[in-house]
JSON list of C-alpha atoms in Angstrom, two decimals:
[
{"chain": "A", "resi": 290, "resn": "UNK", "atom": "CA", "xyz": [20.35, -18.09, -3.82]},
{"chain": "A", "resi": 291, "resn": "UNK", "atom": "CA", "xyz": [17.05, -16.30, -3.39]},
{"chain": "A", "resi": 292, "resn": "UNK", "atom": "CA", "xyz": [13.67, -17.95, -3.18]},
{"chain": "A", "resi": 293, "resn": "UNK", "atom": "CA", "xyz": [10.32, -17.29, -1.59]},
{"chain": "A", "resi": 294, "resn": "UNK", "atom": "CA", "xyz": [8.73, -19.83, 0.72]},
{"chain": "A", "resi": 295, "resn": "UNK", "atom": "CA", "xyz": [4.98, -20.60, 0.53]},
{"chain": "A", "resi": 296, "resn": "UNK", "atom": "CA", "xyz": [4.38, -18.51, 3.67]},
{"chain": "A", "resi": 297, "resn": "UNK", "atom": "CA", "xyz": [5.76, -15.43, 1.89]},
{"chain": "A", "resi": 298, "resn": "UNK", "atom": "CA", "xyz": [9.14, -15.35, 3.66]},
{"chain": "A", "resi": 299, "resn": "UNK", "atom": "CA", "xyz": [12.08, -14.50, 1.38]},
{"chain": "A", "resi": 300, "resn": "UNK", "atom": "CA", "xyz": [15.20, -16.59, 1.86]},
{"chain": "A", "resi": 301, "resn": "UNK", "atom": "CA", "xyz": [18.71, -15.60, 0.78]},
{"chain": "A", "resi": 302, "resn": "UNK", "atom": "CA", "xyz": [21.32, -18.31, 1.19]},
{"chain": "A", "resi": 303, "resn": "UNK", "atom": "CA", "xyz": [24.47, -19.57, -0.51]},
{"chain": "A", "resi": 304, "resn": "UNK", "atom": "CA", "xyz": [25.84, -18.30, -3.80]},
{"chain": "A", "resi": 305, "resn": "UNK", "atom": "CA", "xyz": [23.42, -17.21, -6.51]},
{"chain": "A", "resi": 306, "resn": "UNK", "atom": "CA", "xyz": [22.81, -19.53, -9.42]},
{"chain": "A", "resi": 307, "resn": "UNK", "atom": "CA", "xyz": [23.74, -17.69, -12.66]},
{"chain": "A", "resi": 308, "resn": "UNK", "atom": "CA", "xyz": [20.93, -19.51, -14.47]},
{"chain": "A", "resi": 309, "resn": "UNK", "atom": "CA", "xyz": [18.37, -18.14, -12.00]},
{"chain": "A", "resi": 310, "resn": "UNK", "atom": "CA", "xyz": [18.91, -14.44, -12.78]},
{"chain": "A", "resi": 311, "resn": "UNK", "atom": "CA", "xyz": [15.33, -14.12, -13.94]},
{"chain": "A", "resi": 312, "resn": "UNK", "atom": "CA", "xyz": [14.02, -14.82, -10.42]},
{"chain": "A", "resi": 313, "resn": "UNK", "atom": "CA", "xyz": [15.62, -11.68, -8.94]},
{"chain": "A", "resi": 314, "resn": "UNK", "atom": "CA", "xyz": [13.47, -8.59, -8.68]},
{"chain": "A", "resi": 315, "resn": "UNK", "atom": "CA", "xyz": [15.07, -5.46, -10.12]},
{"chain": "A", "resi": 316, "resn": "UNK", "atom": "CA", "xyz": [16.07, -2.81, -7.62]},
{"chain": "A", "resi": 317, "resn": "UNK", "atom": "CA", "xyz": [14.81, 0.70, -8.37]},
{"chain": "A", "resi": 318, "resn": "UNK", "atom": "CA", "xyz": [16.29, 3.53, -6.34]},
{"chain": "A", "resi": 319, "resn": "UNK", "atom": "CA", "xyz": [13.51, 5.80, -7.62]},
{"chain": "A", "resi": 320, "resn": "UNK", "atom": "CA", "xyz": [10.84, 3.52, -6.15]},
{"chain": "A", "resi": 321, "resn": "UNK", "atom": "CA", "xyz": [12.74, 3.11, -2.88]},
{"chain": "A", "resi": 322, "resn": "UNK", "atom": "CA", "xyz": [13.76, 6.72, -2.27]},
{"chain": "A", "resi": 323, "resn": "UNK", "atom": "CA", "xyz": [11.33, 9.02, -4.08]},
{"chain": "A", "resi": 324, "resn": "UNK", "atom": "CA", "xyz": [7.73, 9.21, -2.88]},
{"chain": "A", "resi": 325, "resn": "UNK", "atom": "CA", "xyz": [6.73, 12.51, -4.53]},
{"chain": "A", "resi": 326, "resn": "UNK", "atom": "CA", "xyz": [8.62, 12.85, -7.85]},
{"chain": "A", "resi": 327, "resn": "UNK", "atom": "CA", "xyz": [7.21, 16.29, -8.68]},
{"chain": "A", "resi": 328, "resn": "UNK", "atom": "CA", "xyz": [8.49, 17.82, -5.45]},
{"chain": "A", "resi": 329, "resn": "UNK", "atom": "CA", "xyz": [11.76, 15.87, -5.07]},
{"chain": "A", "resi": 330, "resn": "UNK", "atom": "CA", "xyz": [15.17, 17.43, -5.67]},
{"chain": "A", "resi": 331, "resn": "UNK", "atom": "CA", "xyz": [18.76, 16.21, -5.47]},
{"chain": "A", "resi": 332, "resn": "UNK", "atom": "CA", "xyz": [21.39, 18.42, -3.86]},
{"chain": "A", "resi": 333, "resn": "UNK", "atom": "CA", "xyz": [25.10, 17.66, -3.58]},
{"chain": "A", "resi": 334, "resn": "UNK", "atom": "CA", "xyz": [26.53, 18.26, -0.10]},
{"chain": "A", "resi": 335, "resn": "UNK", "atom": "CA", "xyz": [30.24, 17.44, -0.07]},
{"chain": "A", "resi": 336, "resn": "UNK", "atom": "CA", "xyz": [30.55, 13.86, -1.28]},
{"chain": "A", "resi": 337, "resn": "UNK", "atom": "CA", "xyz": [26.94, 13.08, -0.42]},
{"chain": "A", "resi": 338, "resn": "UNK", "atom": "CA", "xyz": [23.78, 13.51, -2.44]},
{"chain": "A", "resi": 339, "resn": "UNK", "atom": "CA", "xyz": [20.77, 14.65, -0.43]},
{"chain": "A", "resi": 340, "resn": "UNK", "atom": "CA", "xyz": [17.28, 13.76, -1.58]},
{"chain": "A", "resi": 341, "resn": "UNK", "atom": "CA", "xyz": [14.89, 16.53, -0.60]},
{"chain": "A", "resi": 342, "resn": "UNK", "atom": "CA", "xyz": [11.10, 16.50, -0.67]},
{"chain": "A", "resi": 343, "resn": "UNK", "atom": "CA", "xyz": [9.65, 20.00, -0.70]},
{"chain": "A", "resi": 344, "resn": "UNK", "atom": "CA", "xyz": [6.06, 18.79, -0.17]},
{"chain": "A", "resi": 345, "resn": "UNK", "atom": "CA", "xyz": [6.62, 17.39, 3.32]},
{"chain": "A", "resi": 346, "resn": "UNK", "atom": "CA", "xyz": [5.87, 19.12, 6.60]},
{"chain": "A", "resi": 347, "resn": "UNK", "atom": "CA", "xyz": [8.92, 18.56, 8.82]},
{"chain": "A", "resi": 348, "resn": "UNK", "atom": "CA", "xyz": [8.83, 16.76, 12.13]},
{"chain": "A", "resi": 349, "resn": "UNK", "atom": "CA", "xyz": [11.03, 18.12, 14.96]},
{"chain": "A", "resi": 350, "resn": "UNK", "atom": "CA", "xyz": [13.74, 15.47, 14.40]},
{"chain": "A", "resi": 351, "resn": "UNK", "atom": "CA", "xyz": [13.83, 15.76, 10.58]},
{"chain": "A", "resi": 352, "resn": "UNK", "atom": "CA", "xyz": [16.89, 17.14, 8.83]},
{"chain": "A", "resi": 353, "resn": "UNK", "atom": "CA", "xyz": [15.80, 20.07, 6.70]},
{"chain": "A", "resi": 354, "resn": "UNK", "atom": "CA", "xyz": [17.28, 22.39, 4.10]},
{"chain": "A", "resi": 355, "resn": "UNK", "atom": "CA", "xyz": [16.77, 26.08, 4.77]},
{"chain": "A", "resi": 356, "resn": "UNK", "atom": "CA", "xyz": [17.83, 29.34, 3.18]},
{"chain": "A", "resi": 357, "resn": "UNK", "atom": "CA", "xyz": [18.88, 32.62, 4.70]},
{"chain": "A", "resi": 358, "resn": "UNK", "atom": "CA", "xyz": [20.67, 35.56, 3.05]},
{"chain": "A", "resi": 359, "resn": "UNK", "atom": "CA", "xyz": [20.89, 33.66, -0.28]},
{"chain": "A", "resi": 360, "resn": "UNK", "atom": "CA", "xyz": [22.69, 30.71, 1.34]},
{"chain": "A", "resi": 361, "resn": "UNK", "atom": "CA", "xyz": [21.41, 27.14, 1.74]},
{"chain": "A", "resi": 362, "resn": "UNK", "atom": "CA", "xyz": [22.21, 25.06, 4.77]},
{"chain": "A", "resi": 363, "resn": "UNK", "atom": "CA", "xyz": [20.93, 21.97, 6.56]},
{"chain": "A", "resi": 364, "resn": "UNK", "atom": "CA", "xyz": [20.19, 21.19, 10.18]},
{"chain": "A", "resi": 365, "resn": "UNK", "atom": "CA", "xyz": [17.70, 19.44, 12.40]},
{"chain": "A", "resi": 366, "resn": "UNK", "atom": "CA", "xyz": [14.36, 21.20, 12.09]},
{"chain": "A", "resi": 367, "resn": "UNK", "atom": "CA", "xyz": [14.40, 22.42, 15.71]},
{"chain": "A", "resi": 368, "resn": "UNK", "atom": "CA", "xyz": [17.75, 24.17, 15.08]},
{"chain": "A", "resi": 369, "resn": "UNK", "atom": "CA", "xyz": [16.74, 26.29, 12.08]},
{"chain": "A", "resi": 370, "resn": "UNK", "atom": "CA", "xyz": [17.66, 29.91, 12.83]},
{"chain": "A", "resi": 371, "resn": "UNK", "atom": "CA", "xyz": [14.93, 32.49, 13.26]},
{"chain": "A", "resi": 372, "resn": "UNK", "atom": "CA", "xyz": [14.17, 34.26, 10.00]},
{"chain": "A", "resi": 373, "resn": "UNK", "atom": "CA", "xyz": [15.39, 31.37, 7.83]},
{"chain": "A", "resi": 374, "resn": "UNK", "atom": "CA", "xyz": [13.08, 30.05, 5.12]},
{"chain": "A", "resi": 375, "resn": "UNK", "atom": "CA", "xyz": [12.42, 26.32, 5.12]},
{"chain": "A", "resi": 376, "resn": "UNK", "atom": "CA", "xyz": [13.21, 24.85, 1.68]},
{"chain": "A", "resi": 377, "resn": "UNK", "atom": "CA", "xyz": [12.51, 21.11, 2.13]},
{"chain": "A", "resi": 378, "resn": "UNK", "atom": "CA", "xyz": [12.89, 17.93, 4.16]},
{"chain": "A", "resi": 379, "resn": "UNK", "atom": "CA", "xyz": [15.86, 15.62, 3.61]},
{"chain": "A", "resi": 380, "resn": "UNK", "atom": "CA", "xyz": [14.39, 12.15, 3.06]},
{"chain": "A", "resi": 381, "resn": "UNK", "atom": "CA", "xyz": [17.60, 10.28, 2.19]},
{"chain": "A", "resi": 382, "resn": "UNK", "atom": "CA", "xyz": [21.34, 10.69, 1.84]},
{"chain": "A", "resi": 383, "resn": "UNK", "atom": "CA", "xyz": [23.45, 8.80, -0.66]},
{"chain": "A", "resi": 384, "resn": "UNK", "atom": "CA", "xyz": [27.15, 8.55, 0.13]},
{"chain": "A", "resi": 385, "resn": "UNK", "atom": "CA", "xyz": [29.58, 7.86, -2.69]},
{"chain": "A", "resi": 386, "resn": "UNK", "atom": "CA", "xyz": [32.55, 5.84, -1.48]},
{"chain": "A", "resi": 387, "resn": "UNK", "atom": "CA", "xyz": [34.33, 5.68, -4.80]},
{"chain": "A", "resi": 388, "resn": "UNK", "atom": "CA", "xyz": [34.33, 8.21, -7.59]},
{"chain": "A", "resi": 389, "resn": "UNK", "atom": "CA", "xyz": [33.81, 7.25, -11.23]},
{"chain": "A", "resi": 390, "resn": "UNK", "atom": "CA", "xyz": [37.43, 8.02, -12.16]},
{"chain": "A", "resi": 391, "resn": "UNK", "atom": "CA", "xyz": [38.93, 6.01, -9.30]}
]
């Protein structure tokens, strides 16, 4: 069960009451994971989906996507090879554990 105490603290305990479905807030992955919709792209990397924001300036520890010789790759920003063109900053990674046809 989910409820909010008067002091603003959210409490999750026990099994949810089916009649109380209206009290749950909807979860939006767009709101949680995308800060700049116009400059955000999704790229598949193996079984993962990378969310990339092209408007961000990378920090040294950020994972970034870069291109060189018509190939895209990812690495920590400080390990981008010389001459490579920075394409965007990876802001999230979604891992699929089960495929639709499984």
